[in-house]
PDB file of C-alpha atoms in Angstrom:
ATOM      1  CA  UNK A  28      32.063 -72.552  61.740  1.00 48.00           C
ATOM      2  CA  UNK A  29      29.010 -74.609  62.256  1.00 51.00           C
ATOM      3  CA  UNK A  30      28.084 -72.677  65.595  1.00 48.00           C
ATOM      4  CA  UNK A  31      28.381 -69.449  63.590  1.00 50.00           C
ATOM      5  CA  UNK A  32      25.790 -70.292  61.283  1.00 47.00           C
ATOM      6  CA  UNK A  33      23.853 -71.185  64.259  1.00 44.00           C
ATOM      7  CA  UNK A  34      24.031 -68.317  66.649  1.00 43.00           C
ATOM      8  CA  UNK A  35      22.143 -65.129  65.646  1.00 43.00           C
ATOM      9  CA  UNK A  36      23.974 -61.655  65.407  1.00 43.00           C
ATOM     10  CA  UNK A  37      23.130 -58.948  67.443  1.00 47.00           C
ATOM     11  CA  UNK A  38      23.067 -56.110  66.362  1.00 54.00           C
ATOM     12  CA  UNK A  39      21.579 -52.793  67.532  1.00 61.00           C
ATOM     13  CA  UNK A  40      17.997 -52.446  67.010  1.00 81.00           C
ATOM     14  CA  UNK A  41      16.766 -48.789  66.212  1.00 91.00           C
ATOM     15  CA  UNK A  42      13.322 -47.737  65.679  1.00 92.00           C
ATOM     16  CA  UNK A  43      13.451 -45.225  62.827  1.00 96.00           C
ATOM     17  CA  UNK A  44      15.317 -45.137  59.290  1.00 96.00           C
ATOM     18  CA  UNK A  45      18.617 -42.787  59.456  1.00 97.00           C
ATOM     19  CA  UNK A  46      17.143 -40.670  57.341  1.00 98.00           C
ATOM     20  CA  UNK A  47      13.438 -39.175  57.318  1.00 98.00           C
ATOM     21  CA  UNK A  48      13.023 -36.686  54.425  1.00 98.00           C
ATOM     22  CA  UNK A  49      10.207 -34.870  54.950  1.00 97.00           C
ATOM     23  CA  UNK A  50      11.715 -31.417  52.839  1.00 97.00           C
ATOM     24  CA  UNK A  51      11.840 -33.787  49.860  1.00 97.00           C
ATOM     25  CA  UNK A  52      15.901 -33.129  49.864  1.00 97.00           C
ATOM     26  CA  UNK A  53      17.218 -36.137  48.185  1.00 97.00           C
ATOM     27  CA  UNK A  54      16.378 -38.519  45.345  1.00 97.00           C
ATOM     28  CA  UNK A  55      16.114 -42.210  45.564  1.00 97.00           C
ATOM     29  CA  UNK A  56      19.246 -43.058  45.121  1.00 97.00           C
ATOM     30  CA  UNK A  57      20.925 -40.499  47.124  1.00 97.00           C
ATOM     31  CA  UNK A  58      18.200 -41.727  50.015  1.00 98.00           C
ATOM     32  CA  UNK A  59      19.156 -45.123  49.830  1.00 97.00           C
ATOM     33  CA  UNK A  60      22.865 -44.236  49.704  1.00 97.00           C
ATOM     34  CA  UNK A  61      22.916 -41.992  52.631  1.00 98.00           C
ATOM     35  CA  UNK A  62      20.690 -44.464  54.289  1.00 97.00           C
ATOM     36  CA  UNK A  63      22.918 -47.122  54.114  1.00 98.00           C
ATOM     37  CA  UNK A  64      26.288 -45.035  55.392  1.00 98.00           C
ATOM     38  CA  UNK A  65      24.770 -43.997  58.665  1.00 98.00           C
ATOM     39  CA  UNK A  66      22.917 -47.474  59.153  1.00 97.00           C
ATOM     40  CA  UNK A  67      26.946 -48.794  58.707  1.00 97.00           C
ATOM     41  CA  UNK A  68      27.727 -45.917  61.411  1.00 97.00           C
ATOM     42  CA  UNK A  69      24.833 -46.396  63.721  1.00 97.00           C
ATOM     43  CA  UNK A  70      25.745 -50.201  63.818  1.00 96.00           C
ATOM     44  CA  UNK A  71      29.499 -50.506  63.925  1.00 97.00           C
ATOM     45  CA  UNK A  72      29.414 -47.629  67.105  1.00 97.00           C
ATOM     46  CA  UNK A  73      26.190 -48.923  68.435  1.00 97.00           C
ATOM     47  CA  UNK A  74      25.130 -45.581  68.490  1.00 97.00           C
ATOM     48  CA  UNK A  75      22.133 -43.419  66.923  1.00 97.00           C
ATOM     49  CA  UNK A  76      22.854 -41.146  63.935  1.00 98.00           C
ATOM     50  CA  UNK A  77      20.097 -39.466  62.122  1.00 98.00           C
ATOM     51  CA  UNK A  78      18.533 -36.752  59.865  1.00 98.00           C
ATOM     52  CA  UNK A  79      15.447 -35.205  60.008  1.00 98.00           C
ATOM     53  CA  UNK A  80      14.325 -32.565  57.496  1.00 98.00           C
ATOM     54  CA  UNK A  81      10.792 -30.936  57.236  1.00 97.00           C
ATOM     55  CA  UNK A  82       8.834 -28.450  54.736  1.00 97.00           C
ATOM     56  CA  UNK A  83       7.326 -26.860  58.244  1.00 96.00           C
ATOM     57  CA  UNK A  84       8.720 -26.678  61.361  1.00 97.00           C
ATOM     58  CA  UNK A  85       6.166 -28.939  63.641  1.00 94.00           C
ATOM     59  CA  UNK A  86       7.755 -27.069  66.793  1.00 93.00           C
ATOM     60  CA  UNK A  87       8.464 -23.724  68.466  1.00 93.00           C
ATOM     61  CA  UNK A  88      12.270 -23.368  67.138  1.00 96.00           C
ATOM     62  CA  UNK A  89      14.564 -25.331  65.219  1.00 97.00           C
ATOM     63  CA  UNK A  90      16.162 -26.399  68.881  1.00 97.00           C
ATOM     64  CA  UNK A  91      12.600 -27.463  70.884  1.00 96.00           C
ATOM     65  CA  UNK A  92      11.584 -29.461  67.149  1.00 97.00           C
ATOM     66  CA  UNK A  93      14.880 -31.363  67.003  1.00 97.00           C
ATOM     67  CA  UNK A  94      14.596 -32.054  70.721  1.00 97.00           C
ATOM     68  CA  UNK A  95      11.021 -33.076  70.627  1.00 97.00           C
ATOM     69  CA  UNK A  96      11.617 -35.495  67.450  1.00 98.00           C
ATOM     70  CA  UNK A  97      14.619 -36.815  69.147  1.00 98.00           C
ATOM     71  CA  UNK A  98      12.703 -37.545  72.727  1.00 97.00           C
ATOM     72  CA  UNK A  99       9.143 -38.200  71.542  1.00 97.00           C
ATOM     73  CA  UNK A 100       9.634 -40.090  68.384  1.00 96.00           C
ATOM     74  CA  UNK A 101      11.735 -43.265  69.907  1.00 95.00           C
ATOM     75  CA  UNK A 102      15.343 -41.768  68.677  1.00 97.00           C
ATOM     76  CA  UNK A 103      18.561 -43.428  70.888  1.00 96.00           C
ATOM     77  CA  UNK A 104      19.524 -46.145  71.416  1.00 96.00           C
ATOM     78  CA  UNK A 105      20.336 -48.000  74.737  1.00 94.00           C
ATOM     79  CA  UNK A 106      20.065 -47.288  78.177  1.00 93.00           C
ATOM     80  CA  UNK A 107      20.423 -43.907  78.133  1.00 95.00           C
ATOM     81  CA  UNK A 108      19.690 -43.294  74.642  1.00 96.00           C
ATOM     82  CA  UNK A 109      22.873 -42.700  72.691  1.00 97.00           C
ATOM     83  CA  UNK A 110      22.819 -40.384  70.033  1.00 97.00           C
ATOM     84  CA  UNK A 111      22.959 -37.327  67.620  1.00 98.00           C
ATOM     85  CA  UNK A 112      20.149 -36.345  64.846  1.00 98.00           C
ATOM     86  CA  UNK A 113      20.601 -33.155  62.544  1.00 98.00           C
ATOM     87  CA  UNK A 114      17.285 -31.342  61.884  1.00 98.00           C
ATOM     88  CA  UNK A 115      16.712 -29.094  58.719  1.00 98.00           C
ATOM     89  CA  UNK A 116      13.485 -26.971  58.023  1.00 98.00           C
ATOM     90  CA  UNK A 117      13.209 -25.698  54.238  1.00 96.00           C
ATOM     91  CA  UNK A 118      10.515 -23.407  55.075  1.00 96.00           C
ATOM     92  CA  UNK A 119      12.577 -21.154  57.911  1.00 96.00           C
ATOM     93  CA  UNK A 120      15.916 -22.456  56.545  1.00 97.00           C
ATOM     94  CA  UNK A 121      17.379 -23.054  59.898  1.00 97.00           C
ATOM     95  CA  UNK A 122      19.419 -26.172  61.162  1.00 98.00           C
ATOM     96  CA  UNK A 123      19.578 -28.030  64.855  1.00 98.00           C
ATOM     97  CA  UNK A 124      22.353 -30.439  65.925  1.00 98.00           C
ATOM     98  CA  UNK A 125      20.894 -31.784  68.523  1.00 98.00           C
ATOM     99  CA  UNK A 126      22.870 -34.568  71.219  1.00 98.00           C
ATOM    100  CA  UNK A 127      21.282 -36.765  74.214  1.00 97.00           C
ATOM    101  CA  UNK A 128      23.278 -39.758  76.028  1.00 96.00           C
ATOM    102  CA  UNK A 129      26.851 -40.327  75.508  1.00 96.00           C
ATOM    103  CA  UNK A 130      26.741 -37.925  72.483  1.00 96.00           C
ATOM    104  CA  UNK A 131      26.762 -34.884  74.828  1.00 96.00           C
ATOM    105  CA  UNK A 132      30.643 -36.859  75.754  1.00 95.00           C
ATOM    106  CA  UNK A 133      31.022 -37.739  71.580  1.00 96.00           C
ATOM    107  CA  UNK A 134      29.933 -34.756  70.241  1.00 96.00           C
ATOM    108  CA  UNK A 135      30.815 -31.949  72.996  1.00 95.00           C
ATOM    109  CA  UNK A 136      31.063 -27.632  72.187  1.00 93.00           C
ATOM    110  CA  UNK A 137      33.982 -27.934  70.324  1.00 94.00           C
ATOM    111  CA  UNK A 138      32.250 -31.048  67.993  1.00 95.00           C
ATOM    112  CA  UNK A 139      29.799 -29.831  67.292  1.00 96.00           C
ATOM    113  CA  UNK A 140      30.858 -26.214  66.210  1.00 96.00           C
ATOM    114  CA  UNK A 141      33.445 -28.214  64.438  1.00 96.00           C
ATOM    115  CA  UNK A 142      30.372 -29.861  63.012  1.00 97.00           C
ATOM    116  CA  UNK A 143      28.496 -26.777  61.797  1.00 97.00           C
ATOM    117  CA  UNK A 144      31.725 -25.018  60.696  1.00 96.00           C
ATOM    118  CA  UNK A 145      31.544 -27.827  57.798  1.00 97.00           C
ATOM    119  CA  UNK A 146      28.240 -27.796  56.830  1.00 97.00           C
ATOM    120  CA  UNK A 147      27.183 -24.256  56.739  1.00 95.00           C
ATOM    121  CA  UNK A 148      28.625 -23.208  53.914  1.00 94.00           C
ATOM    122  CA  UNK A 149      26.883 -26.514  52.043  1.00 96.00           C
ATOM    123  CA  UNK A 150      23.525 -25.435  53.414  1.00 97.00           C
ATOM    124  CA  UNK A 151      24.123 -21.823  52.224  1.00 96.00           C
ATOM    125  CA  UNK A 152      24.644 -23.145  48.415  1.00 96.00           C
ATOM    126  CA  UNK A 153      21.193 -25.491  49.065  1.00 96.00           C
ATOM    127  CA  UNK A 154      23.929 -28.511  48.794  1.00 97.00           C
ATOM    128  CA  UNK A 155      21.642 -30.811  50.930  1.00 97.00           C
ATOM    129  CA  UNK A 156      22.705 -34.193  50.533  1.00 98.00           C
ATOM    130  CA  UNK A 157      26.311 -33.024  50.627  1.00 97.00           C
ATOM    131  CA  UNK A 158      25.503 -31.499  54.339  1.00 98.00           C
ATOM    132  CA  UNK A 159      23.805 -34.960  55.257  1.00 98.00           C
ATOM    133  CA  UNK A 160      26.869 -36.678  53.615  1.00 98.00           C
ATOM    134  CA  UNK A 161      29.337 -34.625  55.259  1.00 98.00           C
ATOM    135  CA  UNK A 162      28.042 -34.670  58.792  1.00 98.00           C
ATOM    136  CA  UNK A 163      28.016 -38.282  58.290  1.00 98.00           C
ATOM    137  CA  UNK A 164      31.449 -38.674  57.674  1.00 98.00           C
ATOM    138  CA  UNK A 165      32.374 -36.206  60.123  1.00 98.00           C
ATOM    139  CA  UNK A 166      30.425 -38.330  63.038  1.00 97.00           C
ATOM    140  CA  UNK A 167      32.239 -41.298  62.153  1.00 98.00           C
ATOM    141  CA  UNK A 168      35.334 -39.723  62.738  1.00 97.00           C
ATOM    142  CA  UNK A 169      33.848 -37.835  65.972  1.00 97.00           C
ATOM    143  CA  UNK A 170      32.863 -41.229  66.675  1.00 97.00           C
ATOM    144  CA  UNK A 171      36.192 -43.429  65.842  1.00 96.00           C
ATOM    145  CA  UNK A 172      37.994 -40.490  68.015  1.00 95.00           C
ATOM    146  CA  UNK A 173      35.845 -40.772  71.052  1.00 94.00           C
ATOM    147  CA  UNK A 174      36.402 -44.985  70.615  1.00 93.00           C
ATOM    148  CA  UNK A 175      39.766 -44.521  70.992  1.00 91.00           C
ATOM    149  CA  UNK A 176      39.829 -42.631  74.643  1.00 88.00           C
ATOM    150  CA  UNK A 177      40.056 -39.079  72.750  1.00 88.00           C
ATOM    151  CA  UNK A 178      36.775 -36.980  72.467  1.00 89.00           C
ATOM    152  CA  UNK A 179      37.054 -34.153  69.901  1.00 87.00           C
ATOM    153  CA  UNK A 180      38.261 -31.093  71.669  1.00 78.00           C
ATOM    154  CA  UNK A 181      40.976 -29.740  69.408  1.00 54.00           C
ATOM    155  CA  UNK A 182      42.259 -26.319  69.857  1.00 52.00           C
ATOM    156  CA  UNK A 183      42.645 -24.302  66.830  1.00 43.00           C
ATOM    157  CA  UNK A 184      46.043 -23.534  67.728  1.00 47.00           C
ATOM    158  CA  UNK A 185      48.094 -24.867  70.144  1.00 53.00           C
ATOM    159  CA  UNK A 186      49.425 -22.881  73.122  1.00 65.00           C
ATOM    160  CA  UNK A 187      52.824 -22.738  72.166  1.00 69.00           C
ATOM    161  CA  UNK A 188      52.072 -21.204  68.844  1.00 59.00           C
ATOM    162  CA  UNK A 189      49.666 -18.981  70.681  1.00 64.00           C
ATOM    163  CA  UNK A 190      52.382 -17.183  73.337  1.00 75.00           C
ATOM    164  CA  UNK A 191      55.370 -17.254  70.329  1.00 76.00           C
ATOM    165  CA  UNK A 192      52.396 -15.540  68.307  1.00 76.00           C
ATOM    166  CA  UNK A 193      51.772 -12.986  71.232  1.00 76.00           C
ATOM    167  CA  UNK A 194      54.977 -12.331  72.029  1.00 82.00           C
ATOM    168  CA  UNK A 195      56.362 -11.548  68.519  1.00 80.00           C
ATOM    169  CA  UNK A 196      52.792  -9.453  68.327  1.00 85.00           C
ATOM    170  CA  UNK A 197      54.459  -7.665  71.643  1.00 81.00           C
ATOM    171  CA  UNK A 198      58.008  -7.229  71.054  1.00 82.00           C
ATOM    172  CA  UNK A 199      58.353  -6.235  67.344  1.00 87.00           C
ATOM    173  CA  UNK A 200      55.930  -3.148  67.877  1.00 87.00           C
ATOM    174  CA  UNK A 201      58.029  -1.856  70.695  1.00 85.00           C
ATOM    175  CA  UNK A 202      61.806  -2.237  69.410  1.00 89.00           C
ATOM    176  CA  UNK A 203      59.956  -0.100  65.935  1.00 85.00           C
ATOM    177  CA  UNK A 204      58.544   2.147  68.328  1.00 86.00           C
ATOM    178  CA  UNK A 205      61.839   2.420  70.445  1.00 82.00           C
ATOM    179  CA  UNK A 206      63.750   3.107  67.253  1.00 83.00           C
ATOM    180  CA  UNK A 207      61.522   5.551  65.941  1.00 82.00           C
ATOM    181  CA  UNK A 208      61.337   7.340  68.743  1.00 82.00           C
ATOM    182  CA  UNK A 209      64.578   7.893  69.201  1.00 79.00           C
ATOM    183  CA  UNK A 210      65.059   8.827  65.850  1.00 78.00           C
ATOM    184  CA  UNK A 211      62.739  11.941  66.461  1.00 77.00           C
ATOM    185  CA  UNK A 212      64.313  12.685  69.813  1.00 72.00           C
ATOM    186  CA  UNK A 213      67.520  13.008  68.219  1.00 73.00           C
ATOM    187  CA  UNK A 214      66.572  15.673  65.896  1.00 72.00           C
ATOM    188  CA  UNK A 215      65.052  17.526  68.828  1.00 69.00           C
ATOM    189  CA  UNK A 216      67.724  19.956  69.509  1.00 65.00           C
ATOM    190  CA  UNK A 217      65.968  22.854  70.409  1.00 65.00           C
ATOM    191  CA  UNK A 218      63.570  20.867  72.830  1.00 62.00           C
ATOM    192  CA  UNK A 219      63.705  21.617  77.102  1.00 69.00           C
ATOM    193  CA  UNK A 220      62.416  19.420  79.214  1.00 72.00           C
ATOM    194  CA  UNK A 221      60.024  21.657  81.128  1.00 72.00           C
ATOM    195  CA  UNK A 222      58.587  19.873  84.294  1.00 73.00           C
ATOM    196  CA  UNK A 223      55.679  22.350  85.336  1.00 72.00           C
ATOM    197  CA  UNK A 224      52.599  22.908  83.194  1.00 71.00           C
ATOM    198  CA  UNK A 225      51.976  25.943  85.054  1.00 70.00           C
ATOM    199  CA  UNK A 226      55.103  27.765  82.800  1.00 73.00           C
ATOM    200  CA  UNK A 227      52.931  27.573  79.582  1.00 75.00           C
ATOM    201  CA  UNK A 228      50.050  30.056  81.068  1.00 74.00           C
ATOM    202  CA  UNK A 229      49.715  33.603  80.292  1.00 76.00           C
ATOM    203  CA  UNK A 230      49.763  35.192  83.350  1.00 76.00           C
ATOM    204  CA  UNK A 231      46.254  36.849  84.164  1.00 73.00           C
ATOM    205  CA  UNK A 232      44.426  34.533  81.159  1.00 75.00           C
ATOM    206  CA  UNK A 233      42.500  32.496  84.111  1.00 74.00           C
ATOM    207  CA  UNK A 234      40.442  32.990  86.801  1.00 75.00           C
ATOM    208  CA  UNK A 235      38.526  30.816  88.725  1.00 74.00           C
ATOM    209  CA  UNK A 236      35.704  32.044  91.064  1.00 80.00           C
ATOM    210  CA  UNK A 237      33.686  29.425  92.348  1.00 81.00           C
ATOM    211  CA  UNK A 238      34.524  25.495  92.311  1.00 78.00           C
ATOM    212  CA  UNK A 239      32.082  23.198  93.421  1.00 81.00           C
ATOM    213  CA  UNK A 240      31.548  19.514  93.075  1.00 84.00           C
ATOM    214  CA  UNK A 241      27.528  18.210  91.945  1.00 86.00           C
ATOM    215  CA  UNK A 242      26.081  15.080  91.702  1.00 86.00           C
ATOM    216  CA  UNK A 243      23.390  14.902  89.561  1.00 86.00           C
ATOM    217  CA  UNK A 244      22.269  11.579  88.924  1.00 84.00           C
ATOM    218  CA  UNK A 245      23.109   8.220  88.175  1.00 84.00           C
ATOM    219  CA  UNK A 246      21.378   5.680  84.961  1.00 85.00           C
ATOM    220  CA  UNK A 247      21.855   1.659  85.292  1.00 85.00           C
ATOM    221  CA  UNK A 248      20.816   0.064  81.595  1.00 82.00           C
ATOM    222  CA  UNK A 249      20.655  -3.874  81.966  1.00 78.00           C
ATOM    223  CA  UNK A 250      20.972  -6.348  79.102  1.00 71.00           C
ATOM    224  CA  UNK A 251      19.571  -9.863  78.952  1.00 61.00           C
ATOM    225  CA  UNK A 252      22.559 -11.889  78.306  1.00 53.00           C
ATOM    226  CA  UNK A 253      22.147 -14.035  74.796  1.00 48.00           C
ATOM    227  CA  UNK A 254      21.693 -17.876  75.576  1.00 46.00           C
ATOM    228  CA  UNK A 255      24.214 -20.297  74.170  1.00 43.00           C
ATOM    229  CA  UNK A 256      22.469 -23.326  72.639  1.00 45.00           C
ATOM    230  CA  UNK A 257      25.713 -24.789  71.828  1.00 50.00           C
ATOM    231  CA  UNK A 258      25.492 -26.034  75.759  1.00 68.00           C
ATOM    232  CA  UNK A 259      23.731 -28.847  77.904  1.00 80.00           C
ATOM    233  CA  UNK A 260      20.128 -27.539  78.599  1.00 85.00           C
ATOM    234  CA  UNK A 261      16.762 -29.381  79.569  1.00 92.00           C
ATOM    235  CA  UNK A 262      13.960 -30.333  76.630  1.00 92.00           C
ATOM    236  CA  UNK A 263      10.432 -30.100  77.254  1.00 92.00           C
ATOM    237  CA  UNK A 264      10.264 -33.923  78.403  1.00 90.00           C
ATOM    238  CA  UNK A 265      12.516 -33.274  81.028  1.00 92.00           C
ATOM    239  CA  UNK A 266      15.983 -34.484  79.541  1.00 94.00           C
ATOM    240  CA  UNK A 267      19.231 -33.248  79.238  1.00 95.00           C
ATOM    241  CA  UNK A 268      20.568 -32.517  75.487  1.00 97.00           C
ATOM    242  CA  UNK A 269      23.590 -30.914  74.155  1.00 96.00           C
ATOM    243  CA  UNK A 270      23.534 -28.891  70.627  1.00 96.00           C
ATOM    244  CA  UNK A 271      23.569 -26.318  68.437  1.00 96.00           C
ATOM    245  CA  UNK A 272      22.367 -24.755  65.497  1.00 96.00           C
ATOM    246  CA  UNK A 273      21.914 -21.722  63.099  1.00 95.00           C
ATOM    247  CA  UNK A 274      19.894 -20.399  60.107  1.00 95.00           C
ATOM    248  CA  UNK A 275      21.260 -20.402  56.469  1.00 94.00           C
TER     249      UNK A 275
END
């Protein structure tokens, strides 16, 4: 007991608040509480987890300015810079999750759409500190799973429900097309089969002079293909993040 008093606790030392407000999104108290939840976070996984919100955007896109604040500004924490910060601009109303470090492992494609999928509608309905609240809570658990051996990478369904899904979206269609089609065969009684196409022409009602085969010409159109920010990319320092993002 006495050497406990003694020895001093180490605990991760980060170099900016959890929270910067710049948008003016929260009040005091929901500062200070907020604050206080991802400081608990940060410290118990040893790992950065932080919001940034600003009136203007200070960069190019919502992307380059979270990447920037993250890189530039001393966000991470150890040696390779742990960590995950959310970045909201009022003025253009558009969101960045952006990942460096282990949280490209933590918080992979499938976290962090799982991530966005929860928040959007909150930033939609201007429901700020609940978005900072909820991707709080929902890094915790990203980060409790990813503890435990088991990065988030859940399927929506799983593949057994997919191929009885398929299958029943298969077979059903044919046995009621099999069915009804027989049905209407069955009251075909004056029908022939009639194998030659050549039996339904009027005799004389075509005639073909000339045939010939021309080439005219040929048109290639090619299309950019869209970017996906939700994968690993390089900032403009030179290092590797993860992310994504959207407008509301």
């Amino acid at each position: 007991m006495c050497l406990n008093c003694v020895l001093p606790c180490f605990g991760a030392e980060f170099e900016n608040p959890p929270v910067v407000d710049k948008a003016g999104y929260l009040t005091e108290s929901q500062l200070e509480e907020l604050s206080e939840k991802l400081e608990d976070i940060r410290q118990t996984y040893n790992f950065e987890v932080a919001v940034v919100t600003e009136r203007e955007m200070s960069g190019f896109d919502a992307m380059s300015t979270a990447e920037d604040i993250y890189d530039y500004q001393g966000y991470g924490v150890g040696e390779n810079d742990d960590g995950i910060l959310l970045y909201i601009c009022s003025e253009t109303r558009e969101y960045y999750i952006t990942t460096h470090g282990d949280g490209q492992r933590v918080f992979n494609q499938r976290g962090i759409e799982y991530l966005k999928k929860n928040i959007q509608e909150e930033l939609e309905n201007n429901h700020y500190y609940l978005v900072m609240d909820v991707f709080a809570d929902l890094s915790n658990e990203l980060l409790e799973m990813a503890e435990k051996g088991e990065p988030y990478h859940k399927k929506q369904i799983s593949t057994t429900y997919f191929l009885v899904v398929l299958g029943c979206a298969l077979l059903i269609p044919l046995i009621v097309a099999a069915v009804m089609t027989n049905r209407k065969l069955a009251k075909m009684k004056t029908a022939v089969r009639n194998d030659y196409a050549v039996n339904y022409m009027k005799a004389g009602s075509r005639q073909l002079d000339v045939s010939r085969d021309i080439f005219l010409y040929s048109n290639i159109v090619k299309t950019e293909k869209p970017k996906n920010n939700a994968g690993s990319h390089t900032s403009s320092s030179g290092r590797t993040h993860g992310g994504g993002g959207g407008s509301f």
